[in-house]
Amino acid sequence: MVRMFVAFLSAVVGAALVGTVIQTQFNLAEITALTVDVDMAMRMDTIIHDLLHFGPVFALMLTPTLLVAFIVARGLSLWRPQFERGWFIIGGGLGLACTFWVVDSLAPMPTLIAANRTLVGFLLMSSTGAFGGWIFDRLWHPQPRELAEELPA
């Protein structure tokens, strides 16, 4: 149970960190498109600021999303255990994509997260959920289940 909790917490934190940096870069790209010069020091300051301020908000979005996605993935892995790693990766990505869709449909602005305004941004941000699924599965089951069952104890 501790291993599962650590794996889940690591998945949320890892996905939140990567997603925050992606979101920051999309925002900075929009600023530079306005012909504003953004040097490396400003980029680093902005990343740190976003990690401290947007990161926790994104982690709060990820927590229930990945919890539901991983429960579904676990159920699917009982049905088709040979695809277990894939279920968690796909579940994290699709779960986060669905969360973005629901949140964006409820938010008063066009999108809650600016990076989601483009297809590339939406796919990259959703892929952070898939990354979280990969982290979870790798930490919970370091070896694919079929390989672990073949190894002597």
mmCIF file with all atom_site columns, C-alpha atoms in Angstrom:
data_model
loop_
_atom_site.group_PDB
_atom_site.id
_atom_site.type_symbol
_atom_site.label_atom_id
_atom_site.label_alt_id
_atom_site.label_comp_id
_atom_site.label_asym_id
_atom_site.label_entity_id
_atom_site.label_seq_id
_atom_site.pdbx_PDB_ins_code
_atom_site.Cartn_x
_atom_site.Cartn_y
_atom_site.Cartn_z
_atom_site.occupancy
_atom_site.B_iso_or_equiv
_atom_site.pdbx_formal_charge
_atom_site.auth_seq_id
_atom_site.auth_comp_id
_atom_site.auth_asym_id
_atom_site.auth_atom_id
_atom_site.pdbx_PDB_model_num
ATOM 1   C CA . MET A 1 1   ? 0.000   0.000   0.000   1.00 0.00 ? 1   MET A CA 1
ATOM 2   C CA . VAL A 1 2   ? 2.882   2.380   0.785   1.00 0.00 ? 2   VAL A CA 1
ATOM 3   C CA . ARG A 1 3   ? 4.467   1.585   -2.558  1.00 0.00 ? 3   ARG A CA 1
ATOM 4   C CA . MET A 1 4   ? 1.196   2.420   -4.323  1.00 0.00 ? 4   MET A CA 1
ATOM 5   C CA . PHE A 1 5   ? 0.863   5.730   -2.445  1.00 0.00 ? 5   PHE A CA 1
ATOM 6   C CA . VAL A 1 6   ? 4.450   6.737   -3.233  1.00 0.00 ? 6   VAL A CA 1
ATOM 7   C CA . ALA A 1 7   ? 3.933   5.760   -6.879  1.00 0.00 ? 7   ALA A CA 1
ATOM 8   C CA . PHE A 1 8   ? 0.726   7.816   -7.051  1.00 0.00 ? 8   PHE A CA 1
ATOM 9   C CA . LEU A 1 9   ? 2.248   10.849  -5.360  1.00 0.00 ? 9   LEU A CA 1
ATOM 10  C CA . SER A 1 10  ? 5.276   10.643  -7.671  1.00 0.00 ? 10  SER A CA 1
ATOM 11  C CA . ALA A 1 11  ? 2.990   10.421  -10.716 1.00 0.00 ? 11  ALA A CA 1
ATOM 12  C CA . VAL A 1 12  ? 1.056   13.532  -9.679  1.00 0.00 ? 12  VAL A CA 1
ATOM 13  C CA . VAL A 1 13  ? 4.197   15.523  -8.871  1.00 0.00 ? 13  VAL A CA 1
ATOM 14  C CA . GLY A 1 14  ? 6.037   14.403  -12.009 1.00 0.00 ? 14  GLY A CA 1
ATOM 15  C CA . ALA A 1 15  ? 3.099   15.188  -14.297 1.00 0.00 ? 15  ALA A CA 1
ATOM 16  C CA . ALA A 1 16  ? 2.528   18.536  -12.567 1.00 0.00 ? 16  ALA A CA 1
ATOM 17  C CA . LEU A 1 17  ? 6.179   19.546  -12.948 1.00 0.00 ? 17  LEU A CA 1
ATOM 18  C CA . VAL A 1 18  ? 6.364   18.658  -16.636 1.00 0.00 ? 18  VAL A CA 1
ATOM 19  C CA . GLY A 1 19  ? 2.935   20.130  -17.383 1.00 0.00 ? 19  GLY A CA 1
ATOM 20  C CA . THR A 1 20  ? 3.824   23.366  -15.637 1.00 0.00 ? 20  THR A CA 1
ATOM 21  C CA . VAL A 1 21  ? 6.997   23.791  -17.661 1.00 0.00 ? 21  VAL A CA 1
ATOM 22  C CA . ILE A 1 22  ? 5.113   23.033  -20.900 1.00 0.00 ? 22  ILE A CA 1
ATOM 23  C CA . GLN A 1 23  ? 2.400   25.544  -20.003 1.00 0.00 ? 23  GLN A CA 1
ATOM 24  C CA . THR A 1 24  ? 5.026   28.175  -19.164 1.00 0.00 ? 24  THR A CA 1
ATOM 25  C CA . GLN A 1 25  ? 6.780   27.717  -22.492 1.00 0.00 ? 25  GLN A CA 1
ATOM 26  C CA . PHE A 1 26  ? 3.516   28.100  -24.405 1.00 0.00 ? 26  PHE A CA 1
ATOM 27  C CA . ASN A 1 27  ? 2.773   31.318  -22.534 1.00 0.00 ? 27  ASN A CA 1
ATOM 28  C CA . LEU A 1 28  ? 6.264   32.672  -23.185 1.00 0.00 ? 28  LEU A CA 1
ATOM 29  C CA . ALA A 1 29  ? 5.967   31.748  -26.858 1.00 0.00 ? 29  ALA A CA 1
ATOM 30  C CA . GLU A 1 30  ? 2.820   33.863  -27.074 1.00 0.00 ? 30  GLU A CA 1
ATOM 31  C CA . ILE A 1 31  ? 4.618   36.767  -25.411 1.00 0.00 ? 31  ILE A CA 1
ATOM 32  C CA . THR A 1 32  ? 7.574   36.543  -27.794 1.00 0.00 ? 32  THR A CA 1
ATOM 33  C CA . ALA A 1 33  ? 5.121   36.449  -30.718 1.00 0.00 ? 33  ALA A CA 1
ATOM 34  C CA . LEU A 1 34  ? 4.169   39.971  -29.626 1.00 0.00 ? 34  LEU A CA 1
ATOM 35  C CA . THR A 1 35  ? 7.822   40.930  -30.294 1.00 0.00 ? 35  THR A CA 1
ATOM 36  C CA . VAL A 1 36  ? 8.659   41.096  -26.593 1.00 0.00 ? 36  VAL A CA 1
ATOM 37  C CA . ASP A 1 37  ? 12.177  39.870  -25.904 1.00 0.00 ? 37  ASP A CA 1
ATOM 38  C CA . VAL A 1 38  ? 12.286  37.130  -23.264 1.00 0.00 ? 38  VAL A CA 1
ATOM 39  C CA . ASP A 1 39  ? 15.830  36.281  -22.232 1.00 0.00 ? 39  ASP A CA 1
ATOM 40  C CA . MET A 1 40  ? 16.933  33.088  -20.465 1.00 0.00 ? 40  MET A CA 1
ATOM 41  C CA . ALA A 1 41  ? 16.907  34.704  -17.009 1.00 0.00 ? 41  ALA A CA 1
ATOM 42  C CA . MET A 1 42  ? 13.290  35.773  -17.513 1.00 0.00 ? 42  MET A CA 1
ATOM 43  C CA . ARG A 1 43  ? 12.400  32.284  -18.744 1.00 0.00 ? 43  ARG A CA 1
ATOM 44  C CA . MET A 1 44  ? 13.932  30.674  -15.664 1.00 0.00 ? 44  MET A CA 1
ATOM 45  C CA . ASP A 1 45  ? 12.256  33.170  -13.319 1.00 0.00 ? 45  ASP A CA 1
ATOM 46  C CA . THR A 1 46  ? 8.914   32.517  -15.016 1.00 0.00 ? 46  THR A CA 1
ATOM 47  C CA . ILE A 1 47  ? 9.344   28.742  -14.791 1.00 0.00 ? 47  ILE A CA 1
ATOM 48  C CA . ILE A 1 48  ? 10.116  28.982  -11.062 1.00 0.00 ? 48  ILE A CA 1
ATOM 49  C CA . HIS A 1 49  ? 7.169   31.321  -10.514 1.00 0.00 ? 49  HIS A CA 1
ATOM 50  C CA . ASP A 1 50  ? 4.827   28.980  -12.367 1.00 0.00 ? 50  ASP A CA 1
ATOM 51  C CA . LEU A 1 51  ? 6.162   25.912  -10.539 1.00 0.00 ? 51  LEU A CA 1
ATOM 52  C CA . LEU A 1 52  ? 5.330   27.632  -7.252  1.00 0.00 ? 52  LEU A CA 1
ATOM 53  C CA . HIS A 1 53  ? 1.961   29.083  -8.276  1.00 0.00 ? 53  HIS A CA 1
ATOM 54  C CA . PHE A 1 54  ? 0.506   27.097  -11.200 1.00 0.00 ? 54  PHE A CA 1
ATOM 55  C CA . GLY A 1 55  ? 2.104   23.756  -10.273 1.00 0.00 ? 55  GLY A CA 1
ATOM 56  C CA . PRO A 1 56  ? 0.009   23.188  -7.127  1.00 0.00 ? 56  PRO A CA 1
ATOM 57  C CA . VAL A 1 57  ? -3.197  24.094  -8.987  1.00 0.00 ? 57  VAL A CA 1
ATOM 58  C CA . PHE A 1 58  ? -2.316  21.676  -11.773 1.00 0.00 ? 58  PHE A CA 1
ATOM 59  C CA . ALA A 1 59  ? -1.474  19.006  -9.180  1.00 0.00 ? 59  ALA A CA 1
ATOM 60  C CA . LEU A 1 60  ? -4.944  19.509  -7.685  1.00 0.00 ? 60  LEU A CA 1
ATOM 61  C CA . MET A 1 61  ? -6.440  18.887  -11.145 1.00 0.00 ? 61  MET A CA 1
ATOM 62  C CA . LEU A 1 62  ? -4.249  15.832  -11.641 1.00 0.00 ? 62  LEU A CA 1
ATOM 63  C CA . THR A 1 63  ? -4.981  14.159  -8.297  1.00 0.00 ? 63  THR A CA 1
ATOM 64  C CA . PRO A 1 64  ? -8.636  13.158  -8.826  1.00 0.00 ? 64  PRO A CA 1
ATOM 65  C CA . THR A 1 65  ? -8.059  12.713  -12.558 1.00 0.00 ? 65  THR A CA 1
ATOM 66  C CA . LEU A 1 66  ? -5.246  10.201  -12.121 1.00 0.00 ? 66  LEU A CA 1
ATOM 67  C CA . LEU A 1 67  ? -6.990  8.503   -9.214  1.00 0.00 ? 67  LEU A CA 1
ATOM 68  C CA . VAL A 1 68  ? -10.025 7.695   -11.376 1.00 0.00 ? 68  VAL A CA 1
ATOM 69  C CA . ALA A 1 69  ? -7.877  6.905   -14.427 1.00 0.00 ? 69  ALA A CA 1
ATOM 70  C CA . PHE A 1 70  ? -5.680  4.506   -12.467 1.00 0.00 ? 70  PHE A CA 1
ATOM 71  C CA . ILE A 1 71  ? -8.651  2.725   -10.897 1.00 0.00 ? 71  ILE A CA 1
ATOM 72  C CA . VAL A 1 72  ? -10.074 2.180   -14.383 1.00 0.00 ? 72  VAL A CA 1
ATOM 73  C CA . ALA A 1 73  ? -6.635  1.140   -15.682 1.00 0.00 ? 73  ALA A CA 1
ATOM 74  C CA . ARG A 1 74  ? -6.288  -1.360  -12.845 1.00 0.00 ? 74  ARG A CA 1
ATOM 75  C CA . GLY A 1 75  ? -9.660  -2.864  -13.717 1.00 0.00 ? 75  GLY A CA 1
ATOM 76  C CA . LEU A 1 76  ? -8.660  -3.133  -17.369 1.00 0.00 ? 76  LEU A CA 1
ATOM 77  C CA . SER A 1 77  ? -5.348  -4.705  -16.388 1.00 0.00 ? 77  SER A CA 1
ATOM 78  C CA . LEU A 1 78  ? -7.215  -7.453  -14.547 1.00 0.00 ? 78  LEU A CA 1
ATOM 79  C CA . TRP A 1 79  ? -9.101  -8.123  -17.777 1.00 0.00 ? 79  TRP A CA 1
ATOM 80  C CA . ARG A 1 80  ? -6.041  -7.870  -20.067 1.00 0.00 ? 80  ARG A CA 1
ATOM 81  C CA . PRO A 1 81  ? -2.932  -8.095  -17.854 1.00 0.00 ? 81  PRO A CA 1
ATOM 82  C CA . GLN A 1 82  ? -0.532  -8.180  -20.807 1.00 0.00 ? 82  GLN A CA 1
ATOM 83  C CA . PHE A 1 83  ? -1.397  -4.522  -21.517 1.00 0.00 ? 83  PHE A CA 1
ATOM 84  C CA . GLU A 1 84  ? -1.103  -3.304  -17.933 1.00 0.00 ? 84  GLU A CA 1
ATOM 85  C CA . ARG A 1 85  ? 1.588   -0.680  -18.532 1.00 0.00 ? 85  ARG A CA 1
ATOM 86  C CA . GLY A 1 86  ? -0.292  0.633   -21.544 1.00 0.00 ? 86  GLY A CA 1
ATOM 87  C CA . TRP A 1 87  ? -3.561  0.896   -19.594 1.00 0.00 ? 87  TRP A CA 1
ATOM 88  C CA . PHE A 1 88  ? -1.968  3.248   -17.054 1.00 0.00 ? 88  PHE A CA 1
ATOM 89  C CA . ILE A 1 89  ? -0.266  5.364   -19.716 1.00 0.00 ? 89  ILE A CA 1
ATOM 90  C CA . ILE A 1 90  ? -3.384  5.632   -21.886 1.00 0.00 ? 90  ILE A CA 1
ATOM 91  C CA . GLY A 1 91  ? -5.589  6.120   -18.835 1.00 0.00 ? 91  GLY A CA 1
ATOM 92  C CA . GLY A 1 92  ? -3.510  9.028   -17.549 1.00 0.00 ? 92  GLY A CA 1
ATOM 93  C CA . GLY A 1 93  ? -3.467  10.752  -20.932 1.00 0.00 ? 93  GLY A CA 1
ATOM 94  C CA . LEU A 1 94  ? -7.141  10.238  -21.758 1.00 0.00 ? 94  LEU A CA 1
ATOM 95  C CA . GLY A 1 95  ? -8.175  11.066  -18.216 1.00 0.00 ? 95  GLY A CA 1
ATOM 96  C CA . LEU A 1 96  ? -6.373  14.394  -18.314 1.00 0.00 ? 96  LEU A CA 1
ATOM 97  C CA . ALA A 1 97  ? -7.717  15.172  -21.795 1.00 0.00 ? 97  ALA A CA 1
ATOM 98  C CA . CYS A 1 98  ? -11.253 14.577  -20.477 1.00 0.00 ? 98  CYS A CA 1
ATOM 99  C CA . THR A 1 99  ? -10.562 16.750  -17.443 1.00 0.00 ? 99  THR A CA 1
ATOM 100 C CA . PHE A 1 100 ? -9.368  19.584  -19.685 1.00 0.00 ? 100 PHE A CA 1
ATOM 101 C CA . TRP A 1 101 ? -12.482 19.232  -21.812 1.00 0.00 ? 101 TRP A CA 1
ATOM 102 C CA . VAL A 1 102 ? -14.808 19.341  -18.783 1.00 0.00 ? 102 VAL A CA 1
ATOM 103 C CA . VAL A 1 103 ? -12.959 22.192  -17.055 1.00 0.00 ? 103 VAL A CA 1
ATOM 104 C CA . ASP A 1 104 ? -12.776 24.237  -20.265 1.00 0.00 ? 104 ASP A CA 1
ATOM 105 C CA . SER A 1 105 ? -16.500 23.764  -20.865 1.00 0.00 ? 105 SER A CA 1
ATOM 106 C CA . LEU A 1 106 ? -17.252 25.042  -17.339 1.00 0.00 ? 106 LEU A CA 1
ATOM 107 C CA . ALA A 1 107 ? -14.695 27.865  -17.167 1.00 0.00 ? 107 ALA A CA 1
ATOM 108 C CA . PRO A 1 108 ? -15.865 31.380  -18.045 1.00 0.00 ? 108 PRO A CA 1
ATOM 109 C CA . MET A 1 109 ? -12.836 31.941  -20.297 1.00 0.00 ? 109 MET A CA 1
ATOM 110 C CA . PRO A 1 110 ? -12.272 29.924  -23.523 1.00 0.00 ? 110 PRO A CA 1
ATOM 111 C CA . THR A 1 111 ? -9.663  27.707  -21.834 1.00 0.00 ? 111 THR A CA 1
ATOM 112 C CA . LEU A 1 112 ? -8.513  27.560  -18.242 1.00 0.00 ? 112 LEU A CA 1
ATOM 113 C CA . ILE A 1 113 ? -4.957  26.671  -19.250 1.00 0.00 ? 113 ILE A CA 1
ATOM 114 C CA . ALA A 1 114 ? -3.651  28.808  -22.104 1.00 0.00 ? 114 ALA A CA 1
ATOM 115 C CA . ALA A 1 115 ? -1.544  26.012  -23.583 1.00 0.00 ? 115 ALA A CA 1
ATOM 116 C CA . ASN A 1 116 ? -4.773  24.127  -24.353 1.00 0.00 ? 116 ASN A CA 1
ATOM 117 C CA . ARG A 1 117 ? -5.853  26.729  -26.912 1.00 0.00 ? 117 ARG A CA 1
ATOM 118 C CA . THR A 1 118 ? -4.025  24.913  -29.698 1.00 0.00 ? 118 THR A CA 1
ATOM 119 C CA . LEU A 1 119 ? -4.183  21.253  -30.673 1.00 0.00 ? 119 LEU A CA 1
ATOM 120 C CA . VAL A 1 120 ? -0.438  20.850  -30.095 1.00 0.00 ? 120 VAL A CA 1
ATOM 121 C CA . GLY A 1 121 ? -0.714  22.433  -26.657 1.00 0.00 ? 121 GLY A CA 1
ATOM 122 C CA . PHE A 1 122 ? -3.733  20.296  -25.762 1.00 0.00 ? 122 PHE A CA 1
ATOM 123 C CA . LEU A 1 123 ? -1.937  17.121  -26.831 1.00 0.00 ? 123 LEU A CA 1
ATOM 124 C CA . LEU A 1 124 ? 1.265   18.048  -24.997 1.00 0.00 ? 124 LEU A CA 1
ATOM 125 C CA . MET A 1 125 ? -0.572  18.975  -21.814 1.00 0.00 ? 125 MET A CA 1
ATOM 126 C CA . SER A 1 126 ? -2.670  15.791  -22.018 1.00 0.00 ? 126 SER A CA 1
ATOM 127 C CA . SER A 1 127 ? 0.496   13.761  -22.533 1.00 0.00 ? 127 SER A CA 1
ATOM 128 C CA . THR A 1 128 ? 1.632   14.829  -19.064 1.00 0.00 ? 128 THR A CA 1
ATOM 129 C CA . GLY A 1 129 ? -1.169  12.620  -17.747 1.00 0.00 ? 129 GLY A CA 1
ATOM 130 C CA . ALA A 1 130 ? 0.256   9.758   -19.808 1.00 0.00 ? 130 ALA A CA 1
ATOM 131 C CA . PHE A 1 131 ? 3.665   10.542  -18.325 1.00 0.00 ? 131 PHE A CA 1
ATOM 132 C CA . GLY A 1 132 ? 2.095   10.339  -14.869 1.00 0.00 ? 132 GLY A CA 1
ATOM 133 C CA . GLY A 1 133 ? 0.623   6.952   -15.803 1.00 0.00 ? 133 GLY A CA 1
ATOM 134 C CA . TRP A 1 134 ? 4.030   5.736   -16.877 1.00 0.00 ? 134 TRP A CA 1
ATOM 135 C CA . ILE A 1 135 ? 5.612   6.962   -13.626 1.00 0.00 ? 135 ILE A CA 1
ATOM 136 C CA . PHE A 1 136 ? 2.907   5.258   -11.570 1.00 0.00 ? 136 PHE A CA 1
ATOM 137 C CA . ASP A 1 137 ? 3.205   1.941   -13.335 1.00 0.00 ? 137 ASP A CA 1
ATOM 138 C CA . ARG A 1 138 ? 7.015   1.939   -13.292 1.00 0.00 ? 138 ARG A CA 1
ATOM 139 C CA . LEU A 1 139 ? 7.125   2.632   -9.551  1.00 0.00 ? 139 LEU A CA 1
ATOM 140 C CA . TRP A 1 140 ? 4.231   0.359   -8.620  1.00 0.00 ? 140 TRP A CA 1
ATOM 141 C CA . HIS A 1 141 ? 5.344   -2.516  -10.862 1.00 0.00 ? 141 HIS A CA 1
ATOM 142 C CA . PRO A 1 142 ? 8.959   -1.907  -11.919 1.00 0.00 ? 142 PRO A CA 1
ATOM 143 C CA . GLN A 1 143 ? 8.775   -4.864  -14.317 1.00 0.00 ? 143 GLN A CA 1
ATOM 144 C CA . PRO A 1 144 ? 5.880   -5.665  -16.620 1.00 0.00 ? 144 PRO A CA 1
ATOM 145 C CA . ARG A 1 145 ? 3.538   -8.084  -14.862 1.00 0.00 ? 145 ARG A CA 1
ATOM 146 C CA . GLU A 1 146 ? 4.107   -10.959 -17.303 1.00 0.00 ? 146 GLU A CA 1
ATOM 147 C CA . LEU A 1 147 ? 7.885   -10.656 -16.797 1.00 0.00 ? 147 LEU A CA 1
ATOM 148 C CA . ALA A 1 148 ? 7.575   -10.467 -13.013 1.00 0.00 ? 148 ALA A CA 1
ATOM 149 C CA . GLU A 1 149 ? 5.494   -13.645 -12.959 1.00 0.00 ? 149 GLU A CA 1
ATOM 150 C CA . GLU A 1 150 ? 8.196   -15.529 -14.885 1.00 0.00 ? 150 GLU A CA 1
ATOM 151 C CA . LEU A 1 151 ? 11.081  -14.522 -12.587 1.00 0.00 ? 151 LEU A CA 1
ATOM 152 C CA . PRO A 1 152 ? 11.907  -16.779 -9.652  1.00 0.00 ? 152 PRO A CA 1
ATOM 153 C CA . ALA A 1 153 ? 11.156  -15.313 -6.224  1.00 0.00 ? 153 ALA A CA 1
#
